[in-house]
GROMACS .gro file of C-alpha atoms in nm:
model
  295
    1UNK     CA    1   3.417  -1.885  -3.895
    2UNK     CA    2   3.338  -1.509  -3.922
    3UNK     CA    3   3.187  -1.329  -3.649
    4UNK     CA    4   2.821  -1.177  -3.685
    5UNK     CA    5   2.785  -0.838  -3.716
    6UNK     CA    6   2.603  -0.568  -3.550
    7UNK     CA    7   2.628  -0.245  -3.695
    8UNK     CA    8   2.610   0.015  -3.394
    9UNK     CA    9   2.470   0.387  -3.382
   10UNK     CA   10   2.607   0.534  -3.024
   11UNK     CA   11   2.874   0.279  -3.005
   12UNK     CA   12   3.125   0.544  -2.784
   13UNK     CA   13   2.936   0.620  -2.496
   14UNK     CA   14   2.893   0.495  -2.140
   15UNK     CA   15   2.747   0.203  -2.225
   16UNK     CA   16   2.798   0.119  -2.587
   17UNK     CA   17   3.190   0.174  -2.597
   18UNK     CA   18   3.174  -0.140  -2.280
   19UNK     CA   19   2.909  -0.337  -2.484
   20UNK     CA   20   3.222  -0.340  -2.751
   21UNK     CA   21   3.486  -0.415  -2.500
   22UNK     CA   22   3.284  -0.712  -2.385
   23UNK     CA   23   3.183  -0.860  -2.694
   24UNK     CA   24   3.415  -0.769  -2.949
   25UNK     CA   25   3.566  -1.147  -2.901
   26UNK     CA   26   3.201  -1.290  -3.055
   27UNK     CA   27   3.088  -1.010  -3.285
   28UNK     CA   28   3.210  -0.762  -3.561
   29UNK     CA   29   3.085  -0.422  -3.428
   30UNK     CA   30   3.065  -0.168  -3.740
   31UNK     CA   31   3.019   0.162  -3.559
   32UNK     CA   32   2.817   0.452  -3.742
   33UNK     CA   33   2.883   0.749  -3.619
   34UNK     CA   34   2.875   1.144  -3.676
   35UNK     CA   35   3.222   1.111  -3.783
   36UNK     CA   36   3.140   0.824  -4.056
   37UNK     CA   37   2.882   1.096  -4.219
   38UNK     CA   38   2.601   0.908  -4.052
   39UNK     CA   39   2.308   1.170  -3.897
   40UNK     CA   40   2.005   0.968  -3.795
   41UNK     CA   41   1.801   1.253  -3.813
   42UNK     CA   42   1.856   1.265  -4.201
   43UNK     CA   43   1.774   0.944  -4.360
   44UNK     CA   44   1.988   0.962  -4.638
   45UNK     CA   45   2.264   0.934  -4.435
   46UNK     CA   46   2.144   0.579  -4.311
   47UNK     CA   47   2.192   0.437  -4.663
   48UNK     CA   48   2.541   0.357  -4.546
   49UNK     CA   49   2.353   0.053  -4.331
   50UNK     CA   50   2.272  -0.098  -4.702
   51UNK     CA   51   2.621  -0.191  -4.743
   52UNK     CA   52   2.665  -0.426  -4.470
   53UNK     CA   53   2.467  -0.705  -4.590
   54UNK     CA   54   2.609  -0.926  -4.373
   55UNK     CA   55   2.459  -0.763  -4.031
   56UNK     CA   56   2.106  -0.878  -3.861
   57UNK     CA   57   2.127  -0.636  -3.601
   58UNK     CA   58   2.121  -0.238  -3.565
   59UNK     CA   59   2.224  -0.201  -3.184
   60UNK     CA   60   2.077   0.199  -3.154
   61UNK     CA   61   2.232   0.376  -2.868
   62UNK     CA   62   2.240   0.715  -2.951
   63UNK     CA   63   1.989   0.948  -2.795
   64UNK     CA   64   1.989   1.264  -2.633
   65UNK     CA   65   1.963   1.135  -2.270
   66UNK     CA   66   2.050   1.417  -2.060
   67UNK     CA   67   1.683   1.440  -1.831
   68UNK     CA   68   1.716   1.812  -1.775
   69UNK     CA   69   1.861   1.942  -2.081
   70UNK     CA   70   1.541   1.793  -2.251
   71UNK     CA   71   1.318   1.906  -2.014
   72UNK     CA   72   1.457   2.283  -2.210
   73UNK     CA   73   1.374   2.121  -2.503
   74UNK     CA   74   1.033   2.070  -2.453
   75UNK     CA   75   0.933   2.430  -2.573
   76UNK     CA   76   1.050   2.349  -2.891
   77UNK     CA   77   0.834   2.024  -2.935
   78UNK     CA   78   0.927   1.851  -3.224
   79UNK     CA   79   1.187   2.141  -3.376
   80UNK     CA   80   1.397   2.055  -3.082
   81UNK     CA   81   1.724   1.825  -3.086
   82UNK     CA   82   1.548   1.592  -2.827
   83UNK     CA   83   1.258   1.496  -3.041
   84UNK     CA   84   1.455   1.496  -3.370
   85UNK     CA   85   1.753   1.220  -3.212
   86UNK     CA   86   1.480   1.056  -2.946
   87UNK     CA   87   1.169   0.988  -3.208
   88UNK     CA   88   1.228   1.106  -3.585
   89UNK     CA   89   1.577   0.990  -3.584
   90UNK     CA   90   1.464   0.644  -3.410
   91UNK     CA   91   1.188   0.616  -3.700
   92UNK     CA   92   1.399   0.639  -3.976
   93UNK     CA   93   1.647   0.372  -3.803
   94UNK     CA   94   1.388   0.171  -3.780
   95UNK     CA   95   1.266   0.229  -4.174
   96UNK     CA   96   1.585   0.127  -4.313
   97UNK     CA   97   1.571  -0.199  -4.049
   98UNK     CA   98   1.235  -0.278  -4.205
   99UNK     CA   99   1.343  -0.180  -4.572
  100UNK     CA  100   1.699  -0.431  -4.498
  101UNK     CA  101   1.550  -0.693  -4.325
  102UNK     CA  102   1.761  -0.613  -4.025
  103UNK     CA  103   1.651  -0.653  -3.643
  104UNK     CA  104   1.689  -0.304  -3.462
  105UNK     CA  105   1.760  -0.378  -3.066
  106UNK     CA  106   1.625  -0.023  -2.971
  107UNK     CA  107   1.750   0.112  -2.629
  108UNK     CA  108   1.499   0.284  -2.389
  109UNK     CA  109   1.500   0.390  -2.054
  110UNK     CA  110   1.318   0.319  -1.663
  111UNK     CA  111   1.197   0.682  -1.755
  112UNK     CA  112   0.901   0.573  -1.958
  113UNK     CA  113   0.716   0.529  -1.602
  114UNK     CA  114   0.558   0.728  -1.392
  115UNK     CA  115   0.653   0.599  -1.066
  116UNK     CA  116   0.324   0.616  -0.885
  117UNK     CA  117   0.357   0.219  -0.803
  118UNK     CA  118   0.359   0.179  -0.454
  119UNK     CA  119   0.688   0.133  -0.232
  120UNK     CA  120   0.784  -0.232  -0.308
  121UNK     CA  121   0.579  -0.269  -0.643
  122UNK     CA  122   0.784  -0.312  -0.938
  123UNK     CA  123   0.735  -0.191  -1.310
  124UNK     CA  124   0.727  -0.519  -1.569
  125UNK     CA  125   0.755  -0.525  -1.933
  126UNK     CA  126   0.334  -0.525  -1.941
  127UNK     CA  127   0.282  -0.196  -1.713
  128UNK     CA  128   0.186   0.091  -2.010
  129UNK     CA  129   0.425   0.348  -1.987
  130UNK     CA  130   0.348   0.683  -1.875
  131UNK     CA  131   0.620   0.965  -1.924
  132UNK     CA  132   0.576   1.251  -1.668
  133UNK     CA  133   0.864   1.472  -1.870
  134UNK     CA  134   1.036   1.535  -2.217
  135UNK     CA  135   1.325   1.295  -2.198
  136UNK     CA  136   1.084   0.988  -2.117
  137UNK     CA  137   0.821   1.149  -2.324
  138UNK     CA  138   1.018   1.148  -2.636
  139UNK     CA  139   1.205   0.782  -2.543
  140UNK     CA  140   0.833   0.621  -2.551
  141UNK     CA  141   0.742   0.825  -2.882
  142UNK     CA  142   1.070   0.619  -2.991
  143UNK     CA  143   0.954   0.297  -2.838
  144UNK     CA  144   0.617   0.368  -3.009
  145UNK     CA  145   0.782   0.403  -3.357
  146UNK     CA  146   0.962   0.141  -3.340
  147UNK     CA  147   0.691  -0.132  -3.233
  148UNK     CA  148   0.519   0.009  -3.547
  149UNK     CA  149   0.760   0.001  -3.767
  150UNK     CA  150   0.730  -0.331  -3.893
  151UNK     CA  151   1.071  -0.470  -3.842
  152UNK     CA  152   1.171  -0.722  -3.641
  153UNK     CA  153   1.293  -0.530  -3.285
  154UNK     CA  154   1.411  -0.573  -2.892
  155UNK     CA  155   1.323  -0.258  -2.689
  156UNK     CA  156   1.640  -0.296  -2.392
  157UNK     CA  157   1.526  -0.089  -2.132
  158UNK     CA  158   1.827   0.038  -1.893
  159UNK     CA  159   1.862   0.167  -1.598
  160UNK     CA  160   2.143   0.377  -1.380
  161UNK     CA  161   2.428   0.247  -1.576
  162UNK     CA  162   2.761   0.229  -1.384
  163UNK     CA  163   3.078   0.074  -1.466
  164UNK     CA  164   3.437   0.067  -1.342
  165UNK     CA  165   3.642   0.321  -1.612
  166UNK     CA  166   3.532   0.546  -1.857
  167UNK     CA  167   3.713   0.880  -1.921
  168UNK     CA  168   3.432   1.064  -2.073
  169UNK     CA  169   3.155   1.078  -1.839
  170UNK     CA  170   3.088   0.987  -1.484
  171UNK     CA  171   2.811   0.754  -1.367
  172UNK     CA  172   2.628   0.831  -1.058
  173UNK     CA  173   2.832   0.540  -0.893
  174UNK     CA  174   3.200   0.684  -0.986
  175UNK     CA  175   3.020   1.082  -0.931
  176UNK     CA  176   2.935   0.948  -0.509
  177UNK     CA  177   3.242   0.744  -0.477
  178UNK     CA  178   3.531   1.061  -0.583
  179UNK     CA  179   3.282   1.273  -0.345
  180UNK     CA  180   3.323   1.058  -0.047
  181UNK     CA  181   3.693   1.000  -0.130
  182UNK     CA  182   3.761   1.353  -0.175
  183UNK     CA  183   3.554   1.399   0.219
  184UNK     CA  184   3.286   1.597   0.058
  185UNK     CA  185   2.965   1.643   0.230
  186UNK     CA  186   2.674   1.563   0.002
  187UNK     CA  187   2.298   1.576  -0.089
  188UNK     CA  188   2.121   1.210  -0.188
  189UNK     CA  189   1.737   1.132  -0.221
  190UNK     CA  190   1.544   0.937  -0.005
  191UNK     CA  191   1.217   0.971  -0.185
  192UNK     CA  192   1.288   0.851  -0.527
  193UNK     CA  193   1.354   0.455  -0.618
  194UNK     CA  194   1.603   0.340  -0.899
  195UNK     CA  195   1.782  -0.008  -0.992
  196UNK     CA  196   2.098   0.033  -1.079
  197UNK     CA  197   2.290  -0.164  -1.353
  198UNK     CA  198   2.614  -0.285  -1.345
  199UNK     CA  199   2.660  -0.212  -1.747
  200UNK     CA  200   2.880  -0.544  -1.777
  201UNK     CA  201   2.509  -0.729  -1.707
  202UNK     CA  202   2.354  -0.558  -1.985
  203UNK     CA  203   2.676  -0.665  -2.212
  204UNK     CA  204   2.614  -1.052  -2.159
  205UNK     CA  205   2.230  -0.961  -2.157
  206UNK     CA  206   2.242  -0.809  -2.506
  207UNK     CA  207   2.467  -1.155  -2.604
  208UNK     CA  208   2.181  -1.419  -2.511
  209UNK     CA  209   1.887  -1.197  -2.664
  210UNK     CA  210   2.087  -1.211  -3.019
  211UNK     CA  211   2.178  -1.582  -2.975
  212UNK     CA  212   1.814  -1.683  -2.873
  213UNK     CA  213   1.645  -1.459  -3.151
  214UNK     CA  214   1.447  -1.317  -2.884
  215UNK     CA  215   1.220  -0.998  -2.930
  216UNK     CA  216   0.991  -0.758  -2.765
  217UNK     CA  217   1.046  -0.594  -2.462
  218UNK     CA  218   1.348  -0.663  -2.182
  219UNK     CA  219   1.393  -0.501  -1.866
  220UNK     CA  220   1.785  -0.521  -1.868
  221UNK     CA  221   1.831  -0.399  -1.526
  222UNK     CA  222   2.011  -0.523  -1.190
  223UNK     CA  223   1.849  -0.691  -0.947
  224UNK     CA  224   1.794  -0.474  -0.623
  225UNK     CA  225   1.604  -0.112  -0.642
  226UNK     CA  226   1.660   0.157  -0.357
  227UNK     CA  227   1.681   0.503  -0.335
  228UNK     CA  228   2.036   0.696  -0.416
  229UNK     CA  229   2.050   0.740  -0.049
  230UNK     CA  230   2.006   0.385   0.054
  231UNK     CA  231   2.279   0.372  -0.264
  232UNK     CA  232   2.514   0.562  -0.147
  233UNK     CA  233   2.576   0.421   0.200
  234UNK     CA  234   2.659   0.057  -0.049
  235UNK     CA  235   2.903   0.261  -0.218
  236UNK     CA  236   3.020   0.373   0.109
  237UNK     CA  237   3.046   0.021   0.268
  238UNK     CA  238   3.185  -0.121  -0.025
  239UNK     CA  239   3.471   0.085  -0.093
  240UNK     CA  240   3.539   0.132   0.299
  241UNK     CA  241   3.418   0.502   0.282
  242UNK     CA  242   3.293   0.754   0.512
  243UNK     CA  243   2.917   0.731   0.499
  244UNK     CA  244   2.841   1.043   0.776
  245UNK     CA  245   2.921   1.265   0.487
  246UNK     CA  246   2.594   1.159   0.271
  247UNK     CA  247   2.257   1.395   0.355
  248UNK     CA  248   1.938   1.262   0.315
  249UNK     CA  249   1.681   1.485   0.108
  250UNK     CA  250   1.390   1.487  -0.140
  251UNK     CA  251   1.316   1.482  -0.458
  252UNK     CA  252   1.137   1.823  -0.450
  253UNK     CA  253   1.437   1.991  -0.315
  254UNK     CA  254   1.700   1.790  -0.498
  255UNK     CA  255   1.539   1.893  -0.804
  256UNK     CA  256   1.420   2.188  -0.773
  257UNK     CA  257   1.387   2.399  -1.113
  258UNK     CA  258   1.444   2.041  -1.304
  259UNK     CA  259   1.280   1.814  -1.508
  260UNK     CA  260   1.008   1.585  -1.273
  261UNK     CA  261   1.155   1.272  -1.140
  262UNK     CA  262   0.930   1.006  -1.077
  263UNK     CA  263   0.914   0.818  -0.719
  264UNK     CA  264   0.916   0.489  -0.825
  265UNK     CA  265   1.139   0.321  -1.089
  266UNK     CA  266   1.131  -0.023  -1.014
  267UNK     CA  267   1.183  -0.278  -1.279
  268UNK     CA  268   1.117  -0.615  -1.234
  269UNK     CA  269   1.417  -0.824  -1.474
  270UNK     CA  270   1.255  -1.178  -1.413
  271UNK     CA  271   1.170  -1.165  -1.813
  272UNK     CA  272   1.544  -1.175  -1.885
  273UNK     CA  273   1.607  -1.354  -1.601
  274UNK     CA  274   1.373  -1.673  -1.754
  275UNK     CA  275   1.664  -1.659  -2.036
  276UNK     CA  276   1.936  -1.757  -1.801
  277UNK     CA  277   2.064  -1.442  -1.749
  278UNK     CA  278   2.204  -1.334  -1.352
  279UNK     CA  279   2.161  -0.944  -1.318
  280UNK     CA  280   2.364  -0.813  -1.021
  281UNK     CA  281   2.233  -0.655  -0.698
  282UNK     CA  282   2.370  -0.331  -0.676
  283UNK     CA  283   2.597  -0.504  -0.399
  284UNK     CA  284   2.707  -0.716  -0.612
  285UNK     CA  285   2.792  -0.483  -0.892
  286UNK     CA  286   2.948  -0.253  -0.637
  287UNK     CA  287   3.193  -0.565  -0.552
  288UNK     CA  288   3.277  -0.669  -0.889
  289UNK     CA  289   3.339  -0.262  -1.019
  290UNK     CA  290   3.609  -0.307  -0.679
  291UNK     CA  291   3.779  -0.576  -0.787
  292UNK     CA  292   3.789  -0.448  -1.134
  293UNK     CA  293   3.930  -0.127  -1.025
  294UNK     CA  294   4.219  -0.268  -0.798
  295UNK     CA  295   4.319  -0.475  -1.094
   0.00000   0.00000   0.00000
């Protein structure tokens, strides 16, 4: 029996090069990438999708994500990269979905929020978004497009991705862990919530939304949110580290000069939870990353 295919755009990264890893066994992934011609800002260069008849699904990962390289961007508005990948590019993804019948499972971000909930309220799939800089600004223009687009679509919002290995870029997990390890005294935020997701989660996540057709919007996001202080004393106690080397500050000072952060980032998951699947604490993902690195 053949597998079903997904074609992928951002299949190398953090999170899409474990997606693979994970899944590989149950699906063909056909990854389109810079270096197969394909430029998502040009929508020529999506006709390539055509050829693949045999794939439902357009997993879209690529973006430009980095928060405070975007927040630069902002002067150029729409002439900048961030708007071009984050919103046109997303639109004319989500045209040739329409156009070929496929389903586009479009990946967004906690960002969209403003994080004025109170301490303890959580964000659900029904809140209205409300982007308070350029990066979540331009990830909700993307969002936007692609609800009215007229093809058939999941909007995956993550959150703090971690995972055990990857050579190419550091998660804030693997970033507090080689500090501690390495005895280095360091800054973490008290005033700012986040829920972390163990990336593995969002793998088998991603697996029962295709198998139960589902669409609309998914908080795929782990279980437990806390501030990256309260998060890096679990890192600390997990991996038997020293936790009097983590300072407590703010947001303000922390980041100073850089793009807003909201205070509160809390997603509820119970949506995707309703669908069977278990999203880790952060405890829990912090236990299972362990094992997986001592293996």
């Amino acid at each position: 029996m053949n597998k079903p295919q997904i074609i992928g755009l951002g299949l190398s990264g953090l999170i899409g090069s474990r997606i693979v890893e994970l899944l590989s066994d149950k699906y063909k992934f056909i990854d389109l990438s810079i270096s197969k011609g394909v430029d998502i800002t040009r929508i020529e260069t999506l006709e390539i999708i055509k050829n693949y008849k045999e794939a439902k699904f357009v997993l879209h990962l690529a973006a430009k994500a980095n928060v405070d390289g975007c927040e630069k961007d902002k002067v150029l508005g729409k002439d900048g990269s961030a708007w071009k990948l984050n919103v046109e590019g997303v639109k004319n993804v989500a045209e040739v979905c329409l156009s070929e019948n496929k389903k586009i499972i479009y990946v967004s971000t906690d960002f969209v929020f403003d994080g004025t909930k109170k301490m303890g309220e959580k964000y659900s799939e029904d809140d209205t978004p409300n982007p308070i800089n350029w990066y979540a600004k331009t990830k909700y223009e993307g969002e936007k497009a692609v609800q009215n687009s007229g093809a058939d679509y999941v909007i995956a919002r993550f959150a703090y991705p971690y995972r055990a290995f990857y050579e190419l870029k550091k998660d804030f997990v693997r970033v507090i862990k080689e500090r501690l390890e390495q005895g280095q005294q360091f800054n973490a935020v008290e005033d700012h919530i986040i829920t972390p997701t163990f990336i593995d989660d969002i793998a088998y996540a991603l697996d029962v939304l295709i198998k139960k057709g589902s669409s609309g919007i998914f908080h795929i996001v782990g279980s437990e949110s806390l501030s990256p202080y309260e998060a890096s004393l679990k890192i600390a106690d997990v991996f038997g580290l020293n936790k009097s080397l983590i300072n407590k500050t703010t947001r303000d000072e922390f980041f100073k000069d850089k793009a807003t952060r909201p205070f509160n980032l809390a997603l509820k998951n119970d949506k995707i939870s309703k669908l069977g699947v278990k999203m880790s604490t952060f405890e829990e993902g912090l236990i299972k990353l362990h094992k997986q690195l001592k293996i």
